[in-house]
GROMACS .gro file of C-alpha atoms in nm:
model
  406
    1MET     CA    1  12.753   9.876   9.264
    2LYS     CA    2  12.748  10.194   9.448
    3CYS     CA    3  12.426  10.258   9.397
    4LEU     CA    4  12.338   9.887   9.460
    5LYS     CA    5  12.519   9.967   9.823
    6SER     CA    6  12.333  10.218   9.868
    7ILE     CA    7  11.960  10.100   9.814
    8LYS     CA    8  12.113   9.756  10.045
    9GLU     CA    9  12.237  10.030  10.284
   10HIS     CA   10  11.868  10.232  10.332
   11ALA     CA   11  11.608  10.035  10.189
   12PHE     CA   12  11.432   9.963  10.491
   13SER     CA   13  11.524  10.298  10.711
   14ALA     CA   14  11.196  10.394  10.631
   15SER     CA   15  10.978  10.056  10.622
   16PRO     CA   16  11.016   9.703  10.657
   17TYR     CA   17  10.842   9.644  10.302
   18PRO     CA   18  11.001   9.579   9.945
   19VAL     CA   19  11.211   9.830   9.754
   20VAL     CA   20  11.122   9.709   9.430
   21ILE     CA   21  11.423   9.870   9.194
   22THR     CA   22  11.321   9.917   8.856
   23LEU     CA   23  11.565   9.872   8.531
   24GLU     CA   24  11.582   9.995   8.233
   25ASP     CA   25  11.829   9.786   8.139
   26HIS     CA   26  12.014   9.766   7.693
   27LEU     CA   27  12.256   9.492   7.763
   28THR     CA   28  12.392   9.165   7.637
   29PRO     CA   29  12.408   8.884   7.777
   30HIS     CA   30  12.770   8.854   7.858
   31LEU     CA   31  12.652   9.229   8.129
   32GLN     CA   32  12.326   9.004   8.201
   33ALA     CA   33  12.579   8.729   8.425
   34LYS     CA   34  12.762   9.080   8.482
   35VAL     CA   35  12.440   9.194   8.673
   36ALA     CA   36  12.314   8.952   8.731
   37LYS     CA   37  12.602   8.887   8.956
   38MET     CA   38  12.626   9.201   9.172
   39LEU     CA   39  12.270   9.138   9.200
   40ALA     CA   40  12.352   8.813   9.486
   41GLU     CA   41  12.634   8.884   9.575
   42THR     CA   42  12.534   9.274   9.719
   43PHE     CA   43  12.169   9.147   9.851
   44GLY     CA   44  12.210   8.799   9.906
   45ASP     CA   45  11.923   8.683  10.097
   46MET     CA   46  11.762   9.027  10.045
   47LEU     CA   47  11.687   8.916   9.616
   48PHE     CA   48  11.306   8.840   9.617
   49VAL     CA   49  11.376   8.541   9.359
   50PRO     CA   50  11.053   8.387   9.209
   51GLN     CA   51  10.982   8.012   9.239
   52CYS     CA   52  10.858   7.948   8.868
   53GLU     CA   53  11.048   8.138   8.558
   54CYS     CA   54  10.663   8.370   8.564
   55LEU     CA   55  10.418   8.520   8.853
   56GLN     CA   56  10.097   8.456   8.856
   57GLU     CA   57  10.035   8.663   9.139
   58PHE     CA   58  10.168   8.938   9.276
   59PRO     CA   59  10.263   8.849   9.691
   60SER     CA   60  10.159   9.060   9.916
   61PRO     CA   61  10.357   9.373  10.066
   62GLU     CA   62  10.318   9.136  10.376
   63GLU     CA   63  10.454   8.847  10.283
   64LEU     CA   64  10.786   9.022  10.070
   65LYS     CA   65  10.862   9.228  10.417
   66TYR     CA   66  11.282   9.319  10.369
   67LYS     CA   67  11.271   9.229  10.050
   68ILE     CA   68  11.450   9.364   9.689
   69ILE     CA   69  11.285   9.276   9.438
   70ILE     CA   70  11.375   9.326   9.100
   71SER     CA   71  11.178   9.465   8.730
   72THR     CA   72  11.327   9.450   8.345
   73LYS     CA   73  11.244   9.341   8.002
   74PRO     CA   74  11.323   8.921   8.048
   75PRO     CA   75  11.667   8.836   7.871
   76LYS     CA   76  11.522   8.621   7.610
   77GLU     CA   77  11.294   8.985   7.459
   78TYR     CA   78  11.611   9.154   7.400
   79LEU     CA   79  11.781   8.734   7.242
   80LYS     CA   80  11.484   8.751   7.000
   81ALA     CA   81  11.544   9.115   6.935
   82GLU     CA   82  11.934   9.073   6.817
   83SER     CA   83  11.972   9.000   6.411
   84LYS     CA   84  12.320   8.731   6.347
   85ASP     CA   85  12.608   9.042   6.303
   86GLY     CA   86  12.455   9.137   6.651
   87THR     CA   87  12.277   9.488   6.566
   88ARG     CA   88  11.934   9.499   6.660
   89SER     CA   89  11.596   9.650   6.457
   90ASN     CA   90  11.508  10.000   6.513
   91SER     CA   91  11.124   9.883   6.578
   92VAL     CA   92  11.249   9.607   6.857
   93LYS     CA   93  11.499   9.931   6.974
   94ALA     CA   94  11.199  10.155   7.019
   95ARG     CA   95  11.019   9.897   7.171
   96ASP     CA   96  11.256   9.816   7.456
   97SER     CA   97  11.325  10.211   7.575
   98ASP     CA   98  11.080  10.333   7.798
   99ASP     CA   99  10.948  10.533   7.523
  100ASP     CA  100  10.603  10.500   7.372
  101GLU     CA  101  10.656  10.404   7.015
  102TRP     CA  102  10.223  10.389   6.905
  103GLY     CA  103  10.217  10.677   7.205
  104LYS     CA  104  10.406  10.933   7.025
  105GLU     CA  105  10.297  11.164   6.732
  106PRO     CA  106  10.329  11.021   6.375
  107GLN     CA  107  10.533  11.389   6.332
  108ASP     CA  108  10.785  11.243   6.602
  109LEU     CA  109  10.790  10.917   6.466
  110THR     CA  110  11.101  10.912   6.117
  111ALA     CA  111  11.286  11.107   6.286
  112ASP     CA  112  11.319  10.933   6.656
  113GLN     CA  113  11.392  10.679   6.530
  114GLU     CA  114  11.673  10.747   6.193
  115ASP     CA  115  11.970  10.670   6.418
  116GLU     CA  116  11.837  10.476   6.774
  117THR     CA  117  12.072  10.095   6.627
  118LYS     CA  118  12.420  10.393   6.638
  119SER     CA  119  12.391  10.369   6.969
  120ASP     CA  120  12.440   9.940   6.930
  121SER     CA  121  12.556   9.865   6.702
  122ASP     CA  122  12.877   9.840   6.925
  123ILE     CA  123  12.730   9.541   7.057
  124SER     CA  124  12.859   9.327   6.787
  125ASP     CA  125  13.219   9.264   6.816
  126GLU     CA  126  13.150   9.095   7.086
  127ASN     CA  127  12.870   8.874   6.992
  128GLU     CA  128  13.020   8.635   6.882
  129ALA     CA  129  13.292   8.540   7.227
  130TYR     CA  130  12.963   8.510   7.461
  131ASP     CA  131  12.750   8.293   7.184
  132ASN     CA  132  12.812   7.984   7.347
  133GLU     CA  133  12.740   8.069   7.646
  134ARG     CA  134  12.417   8.302   7.633
  135PRO     CA  135  12.165   8.008   7.727
  136LEU     CA  136  12.374   8.002   8.175
  137GLU     CA  137  12.416   8.340   8.144
  138ALA     CA  138  12.081   8.470   8.082
  139ALA     CA  139  11.907   8.233   8.278
  140ASP     CA  140  12.110   8.379   8.641
  141TYR     CA  141  11.968   8.726   8.457
  142LYS     CA  142  11.615   8.565   8.460
  143ARG     CA  143  11.581   8.450   8.699
  144LEU     CA  144  11.644   8.736   8.951
  145ILE     CA  145  11.355   8.901   8.751
  146ALA     CA  146  11.019   8.930   8.942
  147ILE     CA  147  10.803   9.123   8.808
  148HIS     CA  148  10.844   9.069   8.468
  149ALA     CA  149  10.848   9.379   8.227
  150GLY     CA  150  10.716   9.402   7.846
  151LYS     CA  151  10.517   9.618   7.601
  152PRO     CA  152  10.316   9.356   7.383
  153LYS     CA  153  10.275   9.451   7.011
  154GLY     CA  154   9.981   9.633   6.879
  155GLY     CA  155   9.727   9.866   6.996
  156LEU     CA  156   9.639  10.019   7.302
  157LYS     CA  157   9.392   9.710   7.331
  158ASP     CA  158   9.667   9.436   7.296
  159VAL     CA  159   9.895   9.572   7.570
  160LEU     CA  160   9.661   9.612   7.795
  161LYS     CA  161   9.516   9.264   7.781
  162VAL     CA  162   9.527   9.060   8.101
  163GLU     CA  163   9.635   8.699   8.039
  164PRO     CA  164   9.543   8.499   8.331
  165ASP     CA  165   9.865   8.272   8.403
  166LYS     CA  166  10.091   8.557   8.415
  167VAL     CA  167  10.162   8.871   8.539
  168ARG     CA  168  10.388   9.147   8.399
  169ARG     CA  169  10.482   9.474   8.475
  170LEU     CA  170  10.368   9.815   8.179
  171SER     CA  171  10.498  10.140   8.131
  172LEU     CA  172  10.320  10.341   7.969
  173SER     CA  173  10.445  10.762   7.914
  174GLU     CA  174  10.228  11.025   8.080
  175GLN     CA  175  10.019  11.155   7.741
  176THR     CA  176   9.966  10.759   7.682
  177LEU     CA  177   9.791  10.757   7.992
  178GLU     CA  178   9.584  11.055   7.920
  179LYS     CA  179   9.484  10.887   7.577
  180ALA     CA  180   9.417  10.564   7.687
  181ALA     CA  181   9.211  10.696   7.998
  182GLU     CA  182   8.987  10.838   7.723
  183SER     CA  183   8.907  10.551   7.557
  184HIS     CA  184   9.005  10.284   7.715
  185GLY     CA  185   8.969  10.405   8.113
  186THR     CA  186   8.767  10.072   8.199
  187ASP     CA  187   9.080   9.834   8.056
  188LEU     CA  188   9.308   9.994   8.248
  189VAL     CA  189   9.093   9.932   8.587
  190ARG     CA  190   9.066   9.551   8.468
  191PHE     CA  191   9.454   9.571   8.373
  192THR     CA  192   9.551   9.690   8.731
  193GLN     CA  193   9.347   9.471   8.924
  194LYS     CA  194   9.592   9.158   8.807
  195ASN     CA  195   9.922   9.364   8.646
  196ILE     CA  196  10.175   9.639   8.754
  197LEU     CA  197  10.070   9.960   8.541
  198ARG     CA  198  10.386  10.217   8.592
  199ILE     CA  199  10.370  10.592   8.414
  200TYR     CA  200  10.603  10.837   8.383
  201PRO     CA  201  10.698  11.173   8.329
  202LYS     CA  202  10.735  11.295   7.933
  203GLY     CA  203  11.089  11.346   7.850
  204THR     CA  204  10.971  11.690   7.815
  205ARG     CA  205  10.963  11.755   8.161
  206PHE     CA  206  11.379  11.875   8.211
  207THR     CA  207  11.244  12.123   8.461
  208SER     CA  208  11.188  11.857   8.677
  209SER     CA  209  10.768  11.960   8.643
  210ASN     CA  210  10.566  11.697   8.672
  211TYR     CA  211  10.212  11.514   8.608
  212LYS     CA  212   9.879  11.440   8.752
  213PRO     CA  213   9.892  11.193   8.959
  214LEU     CA  214   9.561  11.188   8.983
  215VAL     CA  215   9.459  10.994   8.660
  216GLY     CA  216   9.714  10.739   8.704
  217TRP     CA  217   9.554  10.648   9.087
  218MET     CA  218   9.217  10.677   8.949
  219HIS     CA  219   9.294  10.401   8.665
  220GLY     CA  220   9.467  10.188   8.961
  221THR     CA  221   9.777  10.223   8.812
  222GLN     CA  222  10.062  10.123   9.103
  223MET     CA  223  10.330  10.310   9.071
  224VAL     CA  224  10.325  10.654   8.913
  225ALA     CA  225  10.675  10.766   8.895
  226PHE     CA  226  10.732  11.104   8.943
  227ASN     CA  227  11.044  11.394   8.960
  228MET     CA  228  11.136  11.403   9.321
  229GLN     CA  229  11.272  11.695   9.352
  230GLY     CA  230  11.095  11.851   9.121
  231TYR     CA  231  10.818  12.042   9.392
  232GLY     CA  232  10.475  12.177   9.285
  233ARG     CA  233  10.093  12.120   9.383
  234ALA     CA  234  10.083  11.801   9.202
  235MET     CA  235  10.394  11.667   9.484
  236TRP     CA  236  10.179  11.774   9.710
  237LEU     CA  237   9.906  11.512   9.588
  238MET     CA  238  10.140  11.285   9.629
  239HIS     CA  239  10.323  11.392   9.980
  240GLY     CA  240   9.901  11.393  10.103
  241MET     CA  241   9.827  10.990   9.918
  242PHE     CA  242  10.158  10.825  10.113
  243ARG     CA  243  10.061  11.008  10.401
  244SER     CA  244   9.861  10.689  10.381
  245ASN     CA  245   9.923  10.391  10.616
  246GLY     CA  246  10.138  10.593  10.821
  247GLY     CA  247  10.389  10.660  10.552
  248CYS     CA  248  10.477  10.245  10.464
  249GLY     CA  249  10.517  10.368  10.156
  250TYR     CA  250  10.189  10.077  10.044
  251VAL     CA  251   9.845  10.223  10.015
  252LYS     CA  252   9.602   9.975   9.991
  253LYS     CA  253   9.401   9.998   9.700
  254PRO     CA  254   9.013  10.089   9.752
  255ASP     CA  255   8.773   9.764   9.709
  256LEU     CA  256   8.593   9.895   9.460
  257GLN     CA  257   8.868   9.938   9.218
  258MET     CA  258   8.920   9.583   9.246
  259ASN     CA  259   8.549   9.450   9.262
  260VAL     CA  260   8.389   9.283   8.923
  261GLY     CA  261   8.031   9.328   8.906
  262PRO     CA  262   7.792   8.999   8.754
  263ASP     CA  263   7.855   9.066   8.392
  264GLY     CA  264   8.257   9.155   8.396
  265GLN     CA  265   8.228   9.535   8.475
  266VAL     CA  266   8.411   9.694   8.659
  267PHE     CA  267   8.472  10.057   8.784
  268ASN     CA  268   8.471  10.334   8.545
  269PRO     CA  269   8.554  10.659   8.683
  270LYS     CA  270   8.408  10.851   8.419
  271GLU     CA  271   8.101  10.711   8.585
  272ILE     CA  272   7.989  11.034   8.742
  273LEU     CA  273   7.832  10.857   9.086
  274PRO     CA  274   7.576  10.881   9.380
  275VAL     CA  275   7.710  11.145   9.683
  276LYS     CA  276   7.877  10.864   9.891
  277LYS     CA  277   7.962  11.104  10.135
  278THR     CA  278   7.978  11.457  10.301
  279LEU     CA  279   8.326  11.621  10.438
  280LYS     CA  280   8.197  11.932  10.646
  281ILE     CA  281   8.519  12.138  10.691
  282LYS     CA  282   8.516  12.473  10.982
  283VAL     CA  283   8.831  12.704  10.908
  284TYR     CA  284   8.831  12.791  11.253
  285MET     CA  285   9.222  13.049  11.248
  286GLY     CA  286   9.605  12.997  11.220
  287ASP     CA  287   9.856  13.068  11.376
  288GLY     CA  288  10.287  13.036  11.459
  289TRP     CA  289  10.335  13.230  11.129
  290HIS     CA  290  10.468  13.513  11.357
  291LEU     CA  291  10.771  13.269  11.489
  292ASP     CA  292  10.841  13.110  11.100
  293PHE     CA  293  10.886  13.430  10.920
  294LYS     CA  294  11.047  13.731  11.019
  295GLN     CA  295  10.843  14.060  11.096
  296THR     CA  296  10.889  14.203  10.717
  297HIS     CA  297  10.846  13.831  10.514
  298PHE     CA  298  10.459  13.895  10.363
  299ASP     CA  299  10.473  14.326  10.402
  300LEU     CA  300  10.730  14.554  10.472
  301TYR     CA  301  10.482  14.808  10.624
  302SER     CA  302  10.160  14.544  10.830
  303PRO     CA  303  10.082  14.302  10.905
  304PRO     CA  304   9.960  14.033  10.673
  305ASP     CA  305   9.654  13.988  10.512
  306PHE     CA  306   9.571  13.582  10.498
  307TYR     CA  307   9.340  13.341  10.372
  308CYS     CA  308   9.302  13.006  10.357
  309LYS     CA  309   9.219  12.829  10.046
  310VAL     CA  310   9.023  12.424  10.066
  311GLY     CA  311   8.930  12.211   9.861
  312ILE     CA  312   8.865  11.849   9.688
  313ALA     CA  313   9.221  11.719   9.447
  314GLY     CA  314   8.981  11.259   9.372
  315VAL     CA  315   8.764  11.225   9.063
  316PRO     CA  316   8.627  11.455   8.828
  317ALA     CA  317   8.299  11.453   8.964
  318ASP     CA  318   8.494  11.519   9.356
  319GLN     CA  319   8.719  11.824   9.218
  320ILE     CA  320   8.697  12.167   9.346
  321MET     CA  321   8.867  12.456   9.574
  322LYS     CA  322   8.722  12.720   9.819
  323LYS     CA  323   8.852  13.050  10.011
  324THR     CA  324   8.786  13.254  10.286
  325LYS     CA  325   8.778  13.523  10.322
  326PRO     CA  326   9.144  13.791  10.387
  327LYS     CA  327   9.120  13.880  10.700
  328GLU     CA  328   9.322  14.214  10.724
  329ASP     CA  329   9.652  14.257  10.909
  330ASN     CA  330   9.619  13.979  11.103
  331TRP     CA  331   9.891  13.748  11.219
  332THR     CA  332   9.701  13.451  11.402
  333PRO     CA  333   9.403  13.525  11.091
  334VAL     CA  334   9.030  13.455  11.310
  335TRP     CA  335   8.792  13.279  10.979
  336GLU     CA  336   8.516  13.113  11.135
  337GLN     CA  337   8.404  12.957  10.830
  338GLU     CA  338   8.215  12.674  10.678
  339PHE     CA  339   8.223  12.449  10.348
  340THR     CA  340   8.055  12.132  10.248
  341PHE     CA  341   8.235  11.889  10.010
  342PRO     CA  342   7.987  11.633   9.872
  343LEU     CA  343   8.189  11.314   9.784
  344THR     CA  344   8.123  11.016   9.515
  345VAL     CA  345   8.446  10.859   9.563
  346PRO     CA  346   8.618  10.958   9.928
  347GLU     CA  347   8.786  10.616   9.881
  348LEU     CA  348   9.028  10.815   9.611
  349ALA     CA  349   9.008  11.227   9.732
  350LEU     CA  350   9.306  11.406   9.914
  351LEU     CA  351   9.160  11.708  10.084
  352ARG     CA  352   9.388  12.036   9.957
  353ILE     CA  353   9.474  12.271  10.219
  354GLU     CA  354   9.678  12.565  10.142
  355VAL     CA  355   9.771  12.919  10.331
  356HIS     CA  356   9.822  13.247  10.085
  357GLU     CA  357   9.879  13.625  10.119
  358TYR     CA  358   9.670  13.834   9.932
  359ASP     CA  359   9.866  14.120   9.773
  360MET     CA  360   9.632  14.380   9.604
  361SER     CA  361   9.947  14.434   9.375
  362GLU     CA  362  10.147  14.187   9.271
  363LYS     CA  363  10.105  13.794   9.277
  364ASP     CA  364   9.988  13.607   9.653
  365ASP     CA  365  10.250  13.562   9.870
  366PHE     CA  366  10.278  13.157  10.023
  367ALA     CA  367  10.251  13.070  10.338
  368GLY     CA  368  10.209  12.720  10.425
  369GLN     CA  369  10.029  12.391  10.221
  370THR     CA  370   9.896  12.007  10.357
  371CYS     CA  371   9.725  11.765  10.172
  372LEU     CA  372   9.555  11.435  10.340
  373PRO     CA  373   9.367  11.109  10.275
  374VAL     CA  374   9.055  11.159  10.347
  375SER     CA  375   8.979  10.794  10.434
  376GLU     CA  376   9.201  10.885  10.731
  377LEU     CA  377   9.087  11.240  10.847
  378LYS     CA  378   8.940  11.160  11.217
  379PRO     CA  379   8.674  11.388  11.293
  380GLY     CA  380   8.685  11.651  11.490
  381ILE     CA  381   8.846  11.936  11.602
  382ARG     CA  382   9.225  11.946  11.503
  383ALA     CA  383   9.478  12.145  11.512
  384VAL     CA  384   9.687  12.083  11.115
  385PRO     CA  385  10.056  12.128  11.065
  386LEU     CA  386  10.140  12.306  10.719
  387SER     CA  387  10.447  12.251  10.532
  388ASP     CA  388  10.650  12.442  10.284
  389ARG     CA  389  10.690  12.482   9.901
  390LYS     CA  390  10.902  12.101   9.971
  391GLY     CA  391  10.676  11.916  10.158
  392GLU     CA  392  10.892  11.982  10.493
  393MET     CA  393  10.652  12.089  10.803
  394LEU     CA  394  10.705  12.414  10.926
  395ASN     CA  395  10.800  12.435  11.328
  396SER     CA  396  10.488  12.611  11.459
  397VAL     CA  397  10.248  12.703  11.162
  398ARG     CA  398   9.876  12.513  11.241
  399LEU     CA  399   9.560  12.541  11.175
  400LEU     CA  400   9.281  12.531  11.403
  401MET     CA  401   8.969  12.296  11.210
  402ARG     CA  402   8.728  12.069  11.251
  403PHE     CA  403   8.606  11.806  11.006
  404ASP     CA  404   8.308  11.608  11.001
  405PHE     CA  405   8.145  11.327  10.761
  406VAL     CA  406   7.769  11.341  10.723
   0.00000   0.00000   0.00000
């Protein structure tokens, strides 16, 4: 309840667009009824309740302003999965969780699953008591689930099948996405034209590190779930992507990912396309470090030697990083260097900017970064504010740059 109340209180403080609550639940029908009551009491009219049991098309974010949307597996999957004594079989338990059974390596399959029913066996005692109440209680819960999650049986091809009369959400781990991108790239794009795909970090990322979000975005993935408490280049890309559209939390997918050709062909991220646009960048100078950092932060005995890295994150053909020469002993470096970036898919390109301080004897020091969606860059001379490692804007540090599109 604390969690739900907190969501209600802060859901729309940053943006009026809908908040999706993704539940991974392993609830008995008796507890499903309890959750249904908690959700209904907490959110009331804010809760988006679909008119039909299963949506044939997702409404737009515009239609769902100030709404809370619940996404999880519908109850019937759990009811069918329970055997007569109330326990569930290993194979179904494995599919219920967000771990991909068919995405694991063969040597990892058996060890994980030997004791998986143990945690579920304690539900058998209650089983008979609520047996007769099931239909009503499960129905209350099911009614509130707007985005049905589920993983069909079979290999990748079956899992990514588009059903004509209903939409659903599919969750895949980052490793499974990478495998799918290798062999079923266009199937992923086709699936995400109608359904929602959610990618989550592999469980071994216990240091809160992250993975490459562009693999998901290139294939139309709507939800690239991140360890938001982890920092680094992957997180900077996430910040960059969602600077689009006024930072409202929703970015419209480029038309090229939604288009279907006359023979049913869809966008293929692997295909090398002709250059659509060329981005020319001139890095004039940088300033503000002397206001935000101590005199000895970069070098104990001399002013810093800054250099700037500029590059593109996007489809493989567009990815590149370039850098200026270091400017020695200068708190206000003037680089005056130009870079050219030919872009085949500018719609998915992010401009990466980093400044480092050159250090001959040790690792170069970090001096600021930002990431900007190329689709929203304005031509002309701009003062570009830089952020720290966590993505929080530095008070004074700016780069003077010029952007031109050819």
